[in-house]
Each structure stands twice: as C-alpha cells, then as structure tokens.
Tab-separated table of C-alpha atoms in Angstrom:
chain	number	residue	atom	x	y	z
A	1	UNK	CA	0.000	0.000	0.000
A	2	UNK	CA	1.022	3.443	-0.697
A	3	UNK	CA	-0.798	6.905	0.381
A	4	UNK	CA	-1.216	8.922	-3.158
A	5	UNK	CA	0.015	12.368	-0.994
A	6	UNK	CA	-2.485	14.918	-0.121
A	7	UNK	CA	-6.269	14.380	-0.493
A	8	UNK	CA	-7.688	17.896	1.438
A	9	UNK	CA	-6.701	20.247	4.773
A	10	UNK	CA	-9.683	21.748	6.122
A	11	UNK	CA	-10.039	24.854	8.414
A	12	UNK	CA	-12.036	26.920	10.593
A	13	UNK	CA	-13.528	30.448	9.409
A	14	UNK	CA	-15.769	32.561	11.551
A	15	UNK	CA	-16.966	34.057	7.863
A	16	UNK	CA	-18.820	32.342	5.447
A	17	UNK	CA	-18.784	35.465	2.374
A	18	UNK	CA	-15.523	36.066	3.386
A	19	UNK	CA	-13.802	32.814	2.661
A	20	UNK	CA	-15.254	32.809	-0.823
A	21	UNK	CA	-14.157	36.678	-1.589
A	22	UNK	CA	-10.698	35.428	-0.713
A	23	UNK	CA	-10.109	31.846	-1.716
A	24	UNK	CA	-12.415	31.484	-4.707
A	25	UNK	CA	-12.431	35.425	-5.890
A	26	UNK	CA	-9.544	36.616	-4.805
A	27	UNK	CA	-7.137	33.377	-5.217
A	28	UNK	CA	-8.612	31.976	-8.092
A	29	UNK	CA	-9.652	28.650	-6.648
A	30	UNK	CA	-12.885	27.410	-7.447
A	31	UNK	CA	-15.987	26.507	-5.054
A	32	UNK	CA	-16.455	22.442	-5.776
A	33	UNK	CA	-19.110	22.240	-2.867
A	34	UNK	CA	-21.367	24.071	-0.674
A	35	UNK	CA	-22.637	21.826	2.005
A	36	UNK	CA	-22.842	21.658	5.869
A	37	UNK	CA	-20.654	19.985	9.224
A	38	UNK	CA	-22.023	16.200	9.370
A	39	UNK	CA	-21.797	16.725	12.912
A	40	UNK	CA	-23.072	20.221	13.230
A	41	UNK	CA	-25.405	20.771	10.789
A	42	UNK	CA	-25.790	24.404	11.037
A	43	UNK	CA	-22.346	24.950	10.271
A	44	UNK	CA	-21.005	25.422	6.223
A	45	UNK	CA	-18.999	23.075	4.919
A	46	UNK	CA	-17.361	24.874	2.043
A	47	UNK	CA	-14.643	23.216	-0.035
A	48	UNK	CA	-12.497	24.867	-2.743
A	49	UNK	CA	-9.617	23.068	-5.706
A	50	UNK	CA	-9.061	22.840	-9.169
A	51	UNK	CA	-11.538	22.609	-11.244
A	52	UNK	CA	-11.778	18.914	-11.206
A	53	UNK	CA	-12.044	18.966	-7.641
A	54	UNK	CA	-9.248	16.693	-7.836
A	55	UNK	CA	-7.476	15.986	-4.442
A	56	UNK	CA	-4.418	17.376	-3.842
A	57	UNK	CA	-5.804	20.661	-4.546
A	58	UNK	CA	-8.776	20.654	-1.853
A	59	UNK	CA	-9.180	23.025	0.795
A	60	UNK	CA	-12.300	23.232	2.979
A	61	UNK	CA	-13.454	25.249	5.835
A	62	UNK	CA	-15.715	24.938	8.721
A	63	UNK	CA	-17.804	28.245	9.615
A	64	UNK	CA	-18.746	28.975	12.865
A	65	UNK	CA	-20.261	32.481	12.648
A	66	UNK	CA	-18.180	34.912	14.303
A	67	UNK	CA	-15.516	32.704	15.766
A	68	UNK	CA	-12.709	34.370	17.735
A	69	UNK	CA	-9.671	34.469	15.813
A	70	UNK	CA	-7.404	30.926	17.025
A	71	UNK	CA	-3.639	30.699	17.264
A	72	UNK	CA	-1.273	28.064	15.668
A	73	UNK	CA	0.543	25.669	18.650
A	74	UNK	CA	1.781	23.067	19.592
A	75	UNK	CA	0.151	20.049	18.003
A	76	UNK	CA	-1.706	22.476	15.616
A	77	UNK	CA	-0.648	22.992	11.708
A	78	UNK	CA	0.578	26.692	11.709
A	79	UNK	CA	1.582	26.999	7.326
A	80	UNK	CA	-0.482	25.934	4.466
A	81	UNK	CA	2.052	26.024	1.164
A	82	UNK	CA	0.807	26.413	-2.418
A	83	UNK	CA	2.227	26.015	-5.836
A	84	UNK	CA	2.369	28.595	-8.338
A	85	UNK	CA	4.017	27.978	-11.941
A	86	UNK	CA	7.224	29.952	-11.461
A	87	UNK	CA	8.940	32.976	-10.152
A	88	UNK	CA	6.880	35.540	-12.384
A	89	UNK	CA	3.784	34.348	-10.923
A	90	UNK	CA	5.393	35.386	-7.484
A	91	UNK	CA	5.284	39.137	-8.861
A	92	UNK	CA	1.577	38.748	-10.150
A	93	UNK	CA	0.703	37.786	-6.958
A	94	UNK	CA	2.452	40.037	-4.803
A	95	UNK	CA	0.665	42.803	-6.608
A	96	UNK	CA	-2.462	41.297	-6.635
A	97	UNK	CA	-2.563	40.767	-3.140
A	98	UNK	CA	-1.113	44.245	-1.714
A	99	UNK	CA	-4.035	45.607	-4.191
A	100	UNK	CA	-6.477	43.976	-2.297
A	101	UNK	CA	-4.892	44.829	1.217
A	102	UNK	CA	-3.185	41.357	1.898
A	103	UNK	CA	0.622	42.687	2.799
A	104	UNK	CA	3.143	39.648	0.850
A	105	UNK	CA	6.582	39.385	0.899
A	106	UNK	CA	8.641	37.607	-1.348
A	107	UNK	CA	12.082	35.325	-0.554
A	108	UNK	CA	13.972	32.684	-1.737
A	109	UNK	CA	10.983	31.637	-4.588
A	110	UNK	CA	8.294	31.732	-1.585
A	111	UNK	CA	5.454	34.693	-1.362
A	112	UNK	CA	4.196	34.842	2.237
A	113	UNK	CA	0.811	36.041	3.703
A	114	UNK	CA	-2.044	35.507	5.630
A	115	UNK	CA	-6.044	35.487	4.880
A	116	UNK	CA	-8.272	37.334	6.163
A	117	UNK	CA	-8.769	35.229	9.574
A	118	UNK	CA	-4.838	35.018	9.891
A	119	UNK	CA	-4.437	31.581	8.478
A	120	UNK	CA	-0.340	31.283	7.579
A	121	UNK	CA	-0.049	30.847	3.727
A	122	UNK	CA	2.711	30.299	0.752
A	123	UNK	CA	2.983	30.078	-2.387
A	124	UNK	CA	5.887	28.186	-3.960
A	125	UNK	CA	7.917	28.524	-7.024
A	126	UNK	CA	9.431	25.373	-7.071
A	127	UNK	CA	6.588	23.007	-7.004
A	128	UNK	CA	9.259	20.163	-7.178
A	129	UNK	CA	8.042	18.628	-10.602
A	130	UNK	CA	4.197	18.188	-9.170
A	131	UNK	CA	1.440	18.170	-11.838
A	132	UNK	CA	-0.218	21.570	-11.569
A	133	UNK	CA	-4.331	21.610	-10.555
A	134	UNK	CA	-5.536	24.685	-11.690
A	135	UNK	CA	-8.675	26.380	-11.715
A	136	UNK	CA	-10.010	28.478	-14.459
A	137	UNK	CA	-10.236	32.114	-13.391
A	138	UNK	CA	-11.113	35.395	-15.435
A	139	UNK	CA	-9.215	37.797	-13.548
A	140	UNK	CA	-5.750	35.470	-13.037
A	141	UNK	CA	-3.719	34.465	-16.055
A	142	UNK	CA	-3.563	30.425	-16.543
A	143	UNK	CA	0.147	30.687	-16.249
A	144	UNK	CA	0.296	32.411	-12.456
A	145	UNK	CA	-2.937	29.757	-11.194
A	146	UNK	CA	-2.388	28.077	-8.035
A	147	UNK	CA	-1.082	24.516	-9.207
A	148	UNK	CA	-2.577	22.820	-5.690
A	149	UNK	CA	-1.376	21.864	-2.143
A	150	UNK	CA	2.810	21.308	-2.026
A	151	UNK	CA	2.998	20.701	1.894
A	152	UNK	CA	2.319	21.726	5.633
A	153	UNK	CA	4.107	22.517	8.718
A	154	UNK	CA	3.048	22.284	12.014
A	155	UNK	CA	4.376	22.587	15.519
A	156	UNK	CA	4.810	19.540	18.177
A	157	UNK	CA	6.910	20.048	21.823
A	158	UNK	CA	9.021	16.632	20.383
A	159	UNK	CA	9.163	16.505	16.381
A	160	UNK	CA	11.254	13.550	16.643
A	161	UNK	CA	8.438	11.263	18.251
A	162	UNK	CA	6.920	11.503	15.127
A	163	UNK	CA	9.183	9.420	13.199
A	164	UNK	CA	8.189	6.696	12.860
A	165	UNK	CA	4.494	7.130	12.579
A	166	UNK	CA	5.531	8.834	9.766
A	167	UNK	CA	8.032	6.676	8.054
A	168	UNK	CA	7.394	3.349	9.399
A	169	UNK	CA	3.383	3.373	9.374
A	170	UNK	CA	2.577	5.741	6.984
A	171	UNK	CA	5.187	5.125	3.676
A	172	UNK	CA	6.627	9.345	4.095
A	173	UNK	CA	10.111	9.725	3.525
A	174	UNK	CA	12.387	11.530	5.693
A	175	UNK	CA	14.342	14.142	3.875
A	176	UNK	CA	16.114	16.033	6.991
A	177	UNK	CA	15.454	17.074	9.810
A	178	UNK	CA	11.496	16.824	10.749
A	179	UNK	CA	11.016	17.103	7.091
A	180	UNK	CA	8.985	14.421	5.162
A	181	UNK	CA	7.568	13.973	1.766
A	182	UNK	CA	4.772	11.396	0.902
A	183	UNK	CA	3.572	11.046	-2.173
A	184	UNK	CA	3.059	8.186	-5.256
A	185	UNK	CA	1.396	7.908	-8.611
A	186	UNK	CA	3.265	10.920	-9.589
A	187	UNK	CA	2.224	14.026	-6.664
A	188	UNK	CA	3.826	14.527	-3.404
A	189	UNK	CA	3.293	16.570	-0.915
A	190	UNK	CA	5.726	18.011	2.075
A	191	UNK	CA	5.092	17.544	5.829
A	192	UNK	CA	7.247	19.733	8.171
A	193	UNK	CA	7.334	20.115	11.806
A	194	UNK	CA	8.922	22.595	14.143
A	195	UNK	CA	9.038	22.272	17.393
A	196	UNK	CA	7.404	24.749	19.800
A	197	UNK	CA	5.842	23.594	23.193
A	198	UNK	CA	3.749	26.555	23.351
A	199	UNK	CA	0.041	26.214	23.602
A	200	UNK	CA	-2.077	27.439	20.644
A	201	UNK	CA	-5.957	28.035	20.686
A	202	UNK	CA	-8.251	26.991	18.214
A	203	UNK	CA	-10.697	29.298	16.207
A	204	UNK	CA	-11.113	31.105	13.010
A	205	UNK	CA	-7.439	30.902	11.281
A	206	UNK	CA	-6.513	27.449	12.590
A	207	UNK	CA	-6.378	24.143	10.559
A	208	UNK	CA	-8.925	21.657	12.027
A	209	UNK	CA	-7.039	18.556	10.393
A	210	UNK	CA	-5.055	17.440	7.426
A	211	UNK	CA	-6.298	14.329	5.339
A	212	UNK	CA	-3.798	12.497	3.476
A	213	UNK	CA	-5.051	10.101	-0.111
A	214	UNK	CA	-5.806	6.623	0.330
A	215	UNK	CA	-6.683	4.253	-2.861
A	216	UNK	CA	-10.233	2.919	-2.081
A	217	UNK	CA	-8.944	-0.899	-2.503
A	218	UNK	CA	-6.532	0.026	0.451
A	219	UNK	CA	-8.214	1.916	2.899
A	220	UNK	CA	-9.126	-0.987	5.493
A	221	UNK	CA	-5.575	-1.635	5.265
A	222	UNK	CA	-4.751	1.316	6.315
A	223	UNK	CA	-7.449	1.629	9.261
A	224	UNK	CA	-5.402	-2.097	10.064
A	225	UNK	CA	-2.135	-0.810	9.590
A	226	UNK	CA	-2.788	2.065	12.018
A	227	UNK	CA	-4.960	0.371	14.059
A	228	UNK	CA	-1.506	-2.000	14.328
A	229	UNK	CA	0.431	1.003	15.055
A	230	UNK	CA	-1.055	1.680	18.399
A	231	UNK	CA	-3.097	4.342	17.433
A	232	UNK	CA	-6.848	5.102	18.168
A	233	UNK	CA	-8.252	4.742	14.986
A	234	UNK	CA	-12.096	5.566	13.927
A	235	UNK	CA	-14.596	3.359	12.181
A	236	UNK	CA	-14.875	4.337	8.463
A	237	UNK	CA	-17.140	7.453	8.026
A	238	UNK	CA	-18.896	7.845	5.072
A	239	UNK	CA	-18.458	11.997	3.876
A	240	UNK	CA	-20.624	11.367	0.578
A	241	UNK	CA	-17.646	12.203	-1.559
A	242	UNK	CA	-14.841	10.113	0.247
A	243	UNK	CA	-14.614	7.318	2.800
A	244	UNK	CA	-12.659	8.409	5.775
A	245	UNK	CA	-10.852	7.561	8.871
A	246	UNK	CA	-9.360	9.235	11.509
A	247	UNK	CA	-6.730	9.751	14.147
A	248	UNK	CA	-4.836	12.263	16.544
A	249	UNK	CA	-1.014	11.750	16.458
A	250	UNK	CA	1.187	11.523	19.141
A	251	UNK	CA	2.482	14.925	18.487
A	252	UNK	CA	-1.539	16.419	18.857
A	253	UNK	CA	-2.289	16.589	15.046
A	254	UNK	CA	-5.629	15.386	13.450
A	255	UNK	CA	-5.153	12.846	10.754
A	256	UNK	CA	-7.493	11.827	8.036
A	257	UNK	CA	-6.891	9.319	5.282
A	258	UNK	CA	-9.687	9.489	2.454
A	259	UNK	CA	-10.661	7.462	-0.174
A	260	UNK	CA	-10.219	8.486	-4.224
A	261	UNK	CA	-14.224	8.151	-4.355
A	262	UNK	CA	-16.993	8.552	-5.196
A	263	UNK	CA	-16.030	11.908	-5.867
A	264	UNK	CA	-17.081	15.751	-5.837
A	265	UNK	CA	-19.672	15.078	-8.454
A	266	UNK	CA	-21.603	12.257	-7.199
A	267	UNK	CA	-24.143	14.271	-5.935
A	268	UNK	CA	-24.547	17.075	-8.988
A	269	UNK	CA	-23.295	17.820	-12.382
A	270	UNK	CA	-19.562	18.065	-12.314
A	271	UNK	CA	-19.985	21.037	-14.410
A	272	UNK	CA	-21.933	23.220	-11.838
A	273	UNK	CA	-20.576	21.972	-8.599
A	274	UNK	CA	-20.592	24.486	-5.742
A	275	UNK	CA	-23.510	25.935	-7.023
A	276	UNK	CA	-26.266	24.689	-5.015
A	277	UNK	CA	-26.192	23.554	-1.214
A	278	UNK	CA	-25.869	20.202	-1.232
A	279	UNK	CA	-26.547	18.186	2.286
A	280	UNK	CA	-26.148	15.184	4.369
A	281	UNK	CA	-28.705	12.706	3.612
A	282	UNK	CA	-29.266	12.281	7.589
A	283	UNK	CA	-29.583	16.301	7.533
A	284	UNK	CA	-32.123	16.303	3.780
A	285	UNK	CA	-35.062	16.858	6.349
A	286	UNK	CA	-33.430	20.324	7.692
A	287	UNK	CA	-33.202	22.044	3.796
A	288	UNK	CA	-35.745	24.834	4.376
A	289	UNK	CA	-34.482	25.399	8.351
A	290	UNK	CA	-30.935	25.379	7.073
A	291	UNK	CA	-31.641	27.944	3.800
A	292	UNK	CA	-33.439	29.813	6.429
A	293	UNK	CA	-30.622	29.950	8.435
A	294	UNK	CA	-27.788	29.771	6.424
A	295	UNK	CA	-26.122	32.929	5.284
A	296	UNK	CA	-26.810	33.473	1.780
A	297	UNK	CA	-23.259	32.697	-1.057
C-alpha cells in the first residue's frame, strides 16, 4: 500500500462570504461544494480546488459564525504552502494581493501572507516537478494559477516522536530534519514540523485537520495498519464524496486518510458543482431550516 500524498486540509472560518471573496475570488480557486458539518449541521462546509475537484488541490473550511480568531501551537498545523508555476507568478501575486490589502513578501521563490482570519499561507515557485491543478479564473492568467497543495508545517513540543508514525506506518520519507515527503502515482506533498511547546488556541485561522489520499482498494488496510500502530483509529465514516478515517497523532495533530471516491460530483453535475447547497442525507429533512438559516453565497 502506498498513500497517493495529499487528499484535502480543512479549516475553521468565523466568515462564510468572506472565505469565498478570498479563496475562490480573490485566489482563483474554485468553489467544488457548498454543504454543511455532518456533525453540526448548522455549520457550512465549504470546499475549494481545481476545477476537477481533484485531491491534492482541496481546501475546505468549517464556519462557525463569528468565531474568535485561534492561534497556531503546539500540536496544531501553523503553514499551508501552495504552488504557483514559477517565479513571475510570485510578482503577479504580490501585486495582486497588496491591491487587495493582503501585505506579501517575497524570498527565496516563496510569497508569504495571511487570509483574512490570519491563516499562515505560501505560495511556492518550485513546485518540485508536481502536476499543476488549476482552476479556471477570469481575472488570473492560466500561467500564475495556483497549481494545488505542495505541503504543511506544524508545531509539536518533540518533532522527533513523530518518526516513525511517519516513516514506518505511513510510507513518508524523511528528507532532513522533521522534514517528510509522501507522495506516489506521480504528486507529493511536504510535511514539516517545528518544534514549539507553546500552547495554541483553536478558532477562526486554525487548521482543524489534514487528510492524506488513500486508494479505495486500500483503505481498510490502512485503518489495520494504524490500528496495528497503536493508534486510536475511527470506524470508516462515510463523507458522501470520500470514505474516511481518523486519528490524533502523538504529536496532537488530526489525521485523516480518504478514499479516491466517489467523488465531488456524485451528488450534482460536475460542471456546476458548488452551485447549489448540497446536504447530508441524515440532515435532507433540515433544507428549508438550514436555507433559512444559512447565510446566503
């Protein structure tokens, strides 16, 4: 068995309109699904990628209206990084993002900002030889689209207990120190830690977990081969468009693995997806309270 790299990271807004001015207007991505928390119902779901929803380019949020802004720590993901096709891009989106009051800086091939809620982001020059997931956007050249997810880093009071979760459990290969890659099939994605013991809070900003890409053929295996590893592993959940399981590392960090299908479109026409809220068939009988609640997209 080997994980494929990166299937989605999903985080928390306290902003519903604001997430999609800034990740599907303002960064080009585009909205592959409007739908709600399984578990809290009253809560958007929104997910963003390429426009084949393909994973590896996913990025969701969780809205909780008018969350207090959270803080990256220890045990928490603190950096999201994103491809872009080369150094040129870099300057297209330096300026687009001062224009629109987002301060970047640019070093060493990486642009660095924040969203509006704080969140830690990059954007990458080097993208390492990954196939680029683009979305189609009118106001952002094809050449300077995001090209997907390239890696992660989070904080953890002992990066070095992680190692062999990572390398021995999970298939990641170590690269230096608390630096990892995991990836087959042709995309990989990085996986960083640095180590910080101080406490973090969560809220709007923070990353609620990151979901790594499981074949559907292997994902029992996986639950097994965790499950093996001493870990406290879920049962399979069933999130419409993937299978997943789920379990907190050693080091505080929420894992996922999720399967390849059935996909973004299962559920409506791939060409319209994220048009329409979509929901939970446990939650169908809550459409007109939910509408009703709902802030309007």
């Amino acid at each position: 068995m080997e994980l494929q790299a990166l299937h989605h990271v999903t985080m928390v807004t306290g902003d519903a309109p604001a997430n999609v001015a800034f990740y599907r207007d303002l960064l080009g991505l585009r909205m592959i699904k409007k739908t709600v928390n399984f578990d809290q119902p009253e809560a958007y779901h929104l997910y963003f990628g390429d426009d084949g929803a393909t994973p590896g380019s996913v990025l969701t949020w969780f809205e909780f209206p008018g969350a207090p802004r959270g803080v990256a720590g220890a045990g928490m993901i603190h950096t999201l990084q994103l491809g872009v096709g080369g150094e040129a891009a870099l300057e297209f989106w330096k300026d687009r993002l001062d224009s629109a009051g987002y301060p970047a800086s640019v070093e060493g091939g990486v642009l660095r900002f924040a969203d509006y809620d704080g969140l830690a982001l990059e954007l990458h020059a080097d993208t390492h030889g990954n196939p680029p997931l683009t979305a189609a956007h009118p106001d952002v050249p094809a050449e300077h689209a995001l090209t997907g997810v390239q890696g992660a880093r989070a904080y953890a009071a002992d990066p070095q207990s992680a190692h062999e979760l990572l390398t021995l459990t999970l298939g990641f290969d170590h690269k230096r120190e608390y630096e990892y890659v995991l990836g087959a099939g042709g995309r990989h994605v990085h996986w960083a830690y640095d180590q910080s013991a101080e406490r973090g809070r969560e809220g709007a900003g923070t990353v609620h977990h990151i979901a790594w890409h499981s074949r559907d053929e292997d994902h029992l295996g996986w639950q097994q081969r965790v499950r093996d590893a001493g870990q406290h592993v879920t049962d399979v959940r069933d999130r419409d468009y993937f299978k997943a399981i789920y379990f907190r590392t050693e080091q505080g960090i929420l894992f996922e693995i999720a399967t390849t299908s059935p996909g973004f479109a299962v559920d409506e026409d791939a060409a319209n997806l994220g048009e329409a809220l979509r929901l939970p068939s446990q939650h169908e009988h809550l459409r007109a309270h939910l509408e009703r609640r709902l802030t309007p997209l």
